[in-house]
Coordinates of C-alpha atoms in Angstrom, one line a residue:
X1 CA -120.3 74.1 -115.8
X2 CA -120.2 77.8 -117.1
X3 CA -122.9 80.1 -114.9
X4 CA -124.6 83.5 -115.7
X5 CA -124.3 85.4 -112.6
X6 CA -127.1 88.0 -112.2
X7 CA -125.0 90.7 -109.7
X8 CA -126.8 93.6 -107.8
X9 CA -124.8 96.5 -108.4
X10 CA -125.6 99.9 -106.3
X11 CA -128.1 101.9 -107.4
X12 CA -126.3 105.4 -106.6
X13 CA -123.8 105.4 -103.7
X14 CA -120.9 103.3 -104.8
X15 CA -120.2 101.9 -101.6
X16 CA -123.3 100.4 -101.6
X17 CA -121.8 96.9 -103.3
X18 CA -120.8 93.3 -101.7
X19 CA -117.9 92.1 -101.0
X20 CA -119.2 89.2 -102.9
X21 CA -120.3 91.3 -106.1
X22 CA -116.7 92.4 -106.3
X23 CA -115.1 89.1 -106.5
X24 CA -117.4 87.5 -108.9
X25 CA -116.7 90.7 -111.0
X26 CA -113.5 90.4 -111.1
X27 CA -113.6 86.2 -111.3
X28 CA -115.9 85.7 -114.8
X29 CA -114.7 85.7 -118.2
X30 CA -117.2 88.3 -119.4
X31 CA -119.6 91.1 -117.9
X32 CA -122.6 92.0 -119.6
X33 CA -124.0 95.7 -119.1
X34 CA -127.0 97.5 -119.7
X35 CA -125.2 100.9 -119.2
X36 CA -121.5 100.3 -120.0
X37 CA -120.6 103.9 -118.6
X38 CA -122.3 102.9 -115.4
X39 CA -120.6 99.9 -114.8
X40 CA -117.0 101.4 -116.0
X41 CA -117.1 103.9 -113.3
X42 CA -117.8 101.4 -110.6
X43 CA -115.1 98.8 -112.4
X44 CA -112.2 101.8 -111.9
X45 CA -113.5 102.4 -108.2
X46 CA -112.7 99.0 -107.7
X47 CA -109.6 98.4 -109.9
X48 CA -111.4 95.7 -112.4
X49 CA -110.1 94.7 -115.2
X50 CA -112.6 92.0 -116.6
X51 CA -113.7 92.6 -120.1
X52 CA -117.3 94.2 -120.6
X53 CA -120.0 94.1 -123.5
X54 CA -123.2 96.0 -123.8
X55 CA -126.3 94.5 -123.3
X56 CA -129.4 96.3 -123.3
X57 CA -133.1 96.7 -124.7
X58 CA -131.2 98.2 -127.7
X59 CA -129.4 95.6 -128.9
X60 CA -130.8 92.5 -126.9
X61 CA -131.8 90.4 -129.8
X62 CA -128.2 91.4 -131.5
X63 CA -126.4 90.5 -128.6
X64 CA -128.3 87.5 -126.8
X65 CA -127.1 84.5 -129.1
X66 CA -123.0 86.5 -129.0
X67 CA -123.3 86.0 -125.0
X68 CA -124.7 82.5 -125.0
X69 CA -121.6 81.7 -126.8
X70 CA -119.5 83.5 -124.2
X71 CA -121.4 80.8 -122.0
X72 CA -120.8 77.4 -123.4
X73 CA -116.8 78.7 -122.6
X74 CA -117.1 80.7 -119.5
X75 CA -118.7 82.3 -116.8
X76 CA -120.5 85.8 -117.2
X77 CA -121.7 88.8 -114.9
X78 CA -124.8 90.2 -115.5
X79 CA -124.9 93.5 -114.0
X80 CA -128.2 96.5 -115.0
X81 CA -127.2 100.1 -114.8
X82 CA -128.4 100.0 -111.4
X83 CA -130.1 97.4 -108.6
X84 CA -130.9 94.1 -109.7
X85 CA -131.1 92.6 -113.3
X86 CA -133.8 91.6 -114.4
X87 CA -136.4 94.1 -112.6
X88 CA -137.8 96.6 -115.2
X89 CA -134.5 95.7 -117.4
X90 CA -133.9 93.2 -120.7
X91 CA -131.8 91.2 -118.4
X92 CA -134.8 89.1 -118.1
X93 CA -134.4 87.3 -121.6
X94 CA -131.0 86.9 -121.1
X95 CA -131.7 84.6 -117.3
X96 CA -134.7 82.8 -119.4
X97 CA -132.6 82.1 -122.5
X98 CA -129.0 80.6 -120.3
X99 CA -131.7 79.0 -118.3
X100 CA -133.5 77.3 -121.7
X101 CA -129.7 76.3 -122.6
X102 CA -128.8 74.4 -118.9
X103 CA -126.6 77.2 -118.0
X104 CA -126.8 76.8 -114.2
X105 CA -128.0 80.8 -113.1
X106 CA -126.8 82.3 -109.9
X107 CA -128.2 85.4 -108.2
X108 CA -126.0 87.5 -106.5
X109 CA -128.1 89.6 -104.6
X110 CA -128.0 93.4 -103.3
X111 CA -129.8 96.7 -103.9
X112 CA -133.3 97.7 -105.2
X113 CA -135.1 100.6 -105.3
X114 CA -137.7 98.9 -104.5
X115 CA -136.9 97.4 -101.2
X116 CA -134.8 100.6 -100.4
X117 CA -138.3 102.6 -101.1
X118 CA -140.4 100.6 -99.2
X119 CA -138.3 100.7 -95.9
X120 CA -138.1 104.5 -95.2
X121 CA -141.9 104.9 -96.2
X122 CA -143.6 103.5 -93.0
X123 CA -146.1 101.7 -95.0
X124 CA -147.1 98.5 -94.7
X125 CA -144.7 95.8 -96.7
X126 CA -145.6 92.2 -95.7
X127 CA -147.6 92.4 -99.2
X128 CA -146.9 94.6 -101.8
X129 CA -147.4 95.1 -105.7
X130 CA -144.6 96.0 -107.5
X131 CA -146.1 98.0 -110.9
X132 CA -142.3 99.2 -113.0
X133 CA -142.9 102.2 -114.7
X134 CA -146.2 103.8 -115.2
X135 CA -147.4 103.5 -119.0
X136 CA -146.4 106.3 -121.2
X137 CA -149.7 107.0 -122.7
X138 CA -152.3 108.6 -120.5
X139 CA -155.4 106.2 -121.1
X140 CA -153.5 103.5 -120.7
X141 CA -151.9 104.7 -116.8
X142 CA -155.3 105.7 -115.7
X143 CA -157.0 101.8 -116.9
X144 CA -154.0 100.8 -114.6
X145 CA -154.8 102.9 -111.3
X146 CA -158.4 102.2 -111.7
X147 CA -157.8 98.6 -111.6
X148 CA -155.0 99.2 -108.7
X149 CA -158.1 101.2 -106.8
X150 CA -159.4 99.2 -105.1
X151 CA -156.9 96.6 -104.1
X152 CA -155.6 97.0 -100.1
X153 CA -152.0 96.4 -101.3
X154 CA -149.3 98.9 -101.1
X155 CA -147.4 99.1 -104.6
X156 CA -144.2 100.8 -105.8
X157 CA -143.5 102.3 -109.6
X158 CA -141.0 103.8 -111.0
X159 CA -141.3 107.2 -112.4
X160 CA -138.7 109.9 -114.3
X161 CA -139.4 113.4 -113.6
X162 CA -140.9 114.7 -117.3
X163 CA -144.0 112.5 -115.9
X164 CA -143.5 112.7 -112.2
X165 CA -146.6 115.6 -112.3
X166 CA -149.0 113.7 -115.1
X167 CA -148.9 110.4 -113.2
X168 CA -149.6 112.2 -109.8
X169 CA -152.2 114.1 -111.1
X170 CA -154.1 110.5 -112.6
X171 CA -153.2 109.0 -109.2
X172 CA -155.4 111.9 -107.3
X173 CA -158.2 111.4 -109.9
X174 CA -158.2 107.6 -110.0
X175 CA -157.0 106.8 -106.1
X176 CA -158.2 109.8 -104.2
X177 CA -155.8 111.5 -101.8
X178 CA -154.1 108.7 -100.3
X179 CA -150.5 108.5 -98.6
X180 CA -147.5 108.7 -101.0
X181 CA -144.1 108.5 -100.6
X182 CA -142.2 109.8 -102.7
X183 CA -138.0 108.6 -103.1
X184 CA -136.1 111.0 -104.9
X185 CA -132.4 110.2 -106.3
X186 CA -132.3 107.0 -103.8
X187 CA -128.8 106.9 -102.2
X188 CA -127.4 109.7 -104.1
X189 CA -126.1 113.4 -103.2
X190 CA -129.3 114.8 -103.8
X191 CA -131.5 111.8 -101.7
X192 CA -134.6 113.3 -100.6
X193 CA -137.9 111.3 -99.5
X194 CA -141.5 113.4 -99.2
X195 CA -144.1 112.0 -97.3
X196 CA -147.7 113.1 -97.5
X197 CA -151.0 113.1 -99.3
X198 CA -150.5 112.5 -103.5
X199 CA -152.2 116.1 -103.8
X200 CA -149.2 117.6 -101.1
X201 CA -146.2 115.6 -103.3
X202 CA -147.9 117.2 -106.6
X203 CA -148.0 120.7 -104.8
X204 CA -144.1 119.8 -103.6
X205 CA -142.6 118.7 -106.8
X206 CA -143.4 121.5 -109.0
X207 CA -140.0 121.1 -111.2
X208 CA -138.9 117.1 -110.9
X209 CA -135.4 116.3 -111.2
X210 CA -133.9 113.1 -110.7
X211 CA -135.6 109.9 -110.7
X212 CA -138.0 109.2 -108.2
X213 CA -139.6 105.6 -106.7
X214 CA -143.0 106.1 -105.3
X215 CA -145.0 103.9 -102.6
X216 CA -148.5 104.4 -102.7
X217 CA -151.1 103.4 -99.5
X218 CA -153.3 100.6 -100.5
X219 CA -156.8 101.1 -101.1
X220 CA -160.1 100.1 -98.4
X221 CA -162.0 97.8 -100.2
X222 CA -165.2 99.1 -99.1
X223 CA -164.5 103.1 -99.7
X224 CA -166.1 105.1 -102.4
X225 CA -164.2 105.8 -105.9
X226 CA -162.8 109.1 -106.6
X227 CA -165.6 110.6 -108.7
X228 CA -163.3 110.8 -112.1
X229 CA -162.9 107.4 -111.9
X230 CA -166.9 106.7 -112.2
X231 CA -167.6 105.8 -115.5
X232 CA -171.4 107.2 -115.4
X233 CA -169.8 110.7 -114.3
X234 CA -167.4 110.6 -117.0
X235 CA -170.0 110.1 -119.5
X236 CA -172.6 112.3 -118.7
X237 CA -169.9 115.2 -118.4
X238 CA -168.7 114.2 -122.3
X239 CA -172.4 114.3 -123.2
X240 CA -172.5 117.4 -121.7
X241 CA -169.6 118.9 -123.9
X242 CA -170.8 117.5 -127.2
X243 CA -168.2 114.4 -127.2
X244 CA -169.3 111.9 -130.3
X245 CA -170.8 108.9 -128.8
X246 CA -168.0 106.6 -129.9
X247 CA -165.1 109.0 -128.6
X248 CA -167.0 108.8 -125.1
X249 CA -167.2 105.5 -124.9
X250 CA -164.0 104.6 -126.2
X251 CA -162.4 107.4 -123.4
X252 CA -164.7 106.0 -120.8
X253 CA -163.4 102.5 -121.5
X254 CA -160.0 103.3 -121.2
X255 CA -160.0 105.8 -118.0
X256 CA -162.5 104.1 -116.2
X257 CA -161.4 100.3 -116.5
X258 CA -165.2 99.1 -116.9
X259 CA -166.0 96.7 -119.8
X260 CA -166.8 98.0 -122.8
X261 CA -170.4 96.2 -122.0
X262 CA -171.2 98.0 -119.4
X263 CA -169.9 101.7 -120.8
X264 CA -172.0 101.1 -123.5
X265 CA -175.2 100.1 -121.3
X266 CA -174.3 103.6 -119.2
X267 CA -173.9 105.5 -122.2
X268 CA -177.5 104.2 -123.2
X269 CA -178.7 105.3 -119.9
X270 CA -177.2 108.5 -119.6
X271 CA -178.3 109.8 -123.1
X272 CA -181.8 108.5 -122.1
X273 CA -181.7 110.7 -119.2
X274 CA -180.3 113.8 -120.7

């Protein structure tokens, strides 16, 4: 029976690959890539010859029924531009769809960011949230620190550095000043890790480059909430600046994480009071 192959590739240094990855490269009919460049530099490091075809959030639904076929006649190699497919990658659909089909799915496993990350930060790993990239739009990043705020486990994201600043910055408001660490161009010539308080990685990072995997310190259950990420505060400072009542609420809603229920029974309280 044919089988997908979901292969951990490195996610910098080149040596960092199995000895099995290589030989079930160079064994299946067909590799399917996220990042074709990627993976044609570390083919040529290796001298492999085995025929490659994109595959990627671009062209996913294009390309998904093309390798399927590829599948009822061979084996295939699934293989992200870096680490393992299927985290924070469209390789996802392609595992649930050979899966739907009876192709039989084999992982092959080896680096992640993640994992790497977590072991030189010093933080505790025996439970851990793993949060992808941040959201793009602010509202939406800060209604998902809020909710992380309270919750004692460490997590890991993913961030590139045109928002490496914005998303430190809403972690100090929403978190408080909690241990970060901070992985910069993991395994690569330019590695670097920071270790410190979010507001000490903000002041550090003042021109991001590369791509950087953070590990943030878990919350304490019982601890206060950074004061920007009390809805009442927020509120009666938007009152304060002549913010229209529904633009309040609505901004309250979204950077606070309360219910819209209970912004709106604030906001009634807070206008009372002013």
């Amino acid at each position: 029976m044919p089988t997908l192959y979901v292969v951990a590739t490195p996610i910098g240094n080149l040596e960092d690959i199995t000895l099995r990855a290589l030989r079930i490269l160079r064994e299946v009919d067909l590799i399917a890539s996220e990042d074709t460049r990627t993976t044609r530099r570390l083919l040529s490091r290796y001298d492999i010859h085995t025929p490659l075809t994109s595959y990627n959030e671009h062209n996913s639904d294009r390309k998904l029924p093309t390798i399927l076929a590829a599948l009822a006649d061979g084996d295939v190699a699934l293989v992200s531009d870096a680490g393992t497919p299927g985290i924070s990658d469209p390789g996802l659909h392609l595992v649930r769809a050979a899966a739907d089909e009876g192709v039989e799915v084999v992982s092959i496993p080896g680096p992640s960011a993640v994992v790497t990350a977590l072991a030189v930060s010093g933080m505790q790993a025996d439970r851990f949230l793993f949060l992808g990239f941040l959201p793009r739009r602010r509202a939406d990043r800060r209604r998902l620190l809020v909710s992380m705020s309270r919750l004692p486990y460490t997590f890991v994201t993913f961030e590139t550095p045109h928002r490496l600043r914005d998303s430190l910055a809403d972690m100090l408001d929403t978190l408080g000043d909690r241990s970060i660490t901070a992985l910069r161009e993991a395994t690569k010539l330019h590695e670097e890790t920071f270790r410190g308080a979010i507001s000490d990685c903000l002041a550090h990072f003042q021109e991001p480059r590369g791509e950087f995997t953070l590990v943030v310190e878990g919350g304490r259950p019982n601890a206060t909430p950074p004061p920007t990420a009390d809805g009442e505060a927020m509120l009666r400072a938007m009152l304060r600046d002549g913010v229209p009542a529904r633009e309040a609420r609505e901004r309250a809603a979204a950077e606070s994480g309360l219910p819209r229920r209970e912004v709106y029974r604030l906001w009634l309280s807070v206008r009372r009071e002013a």
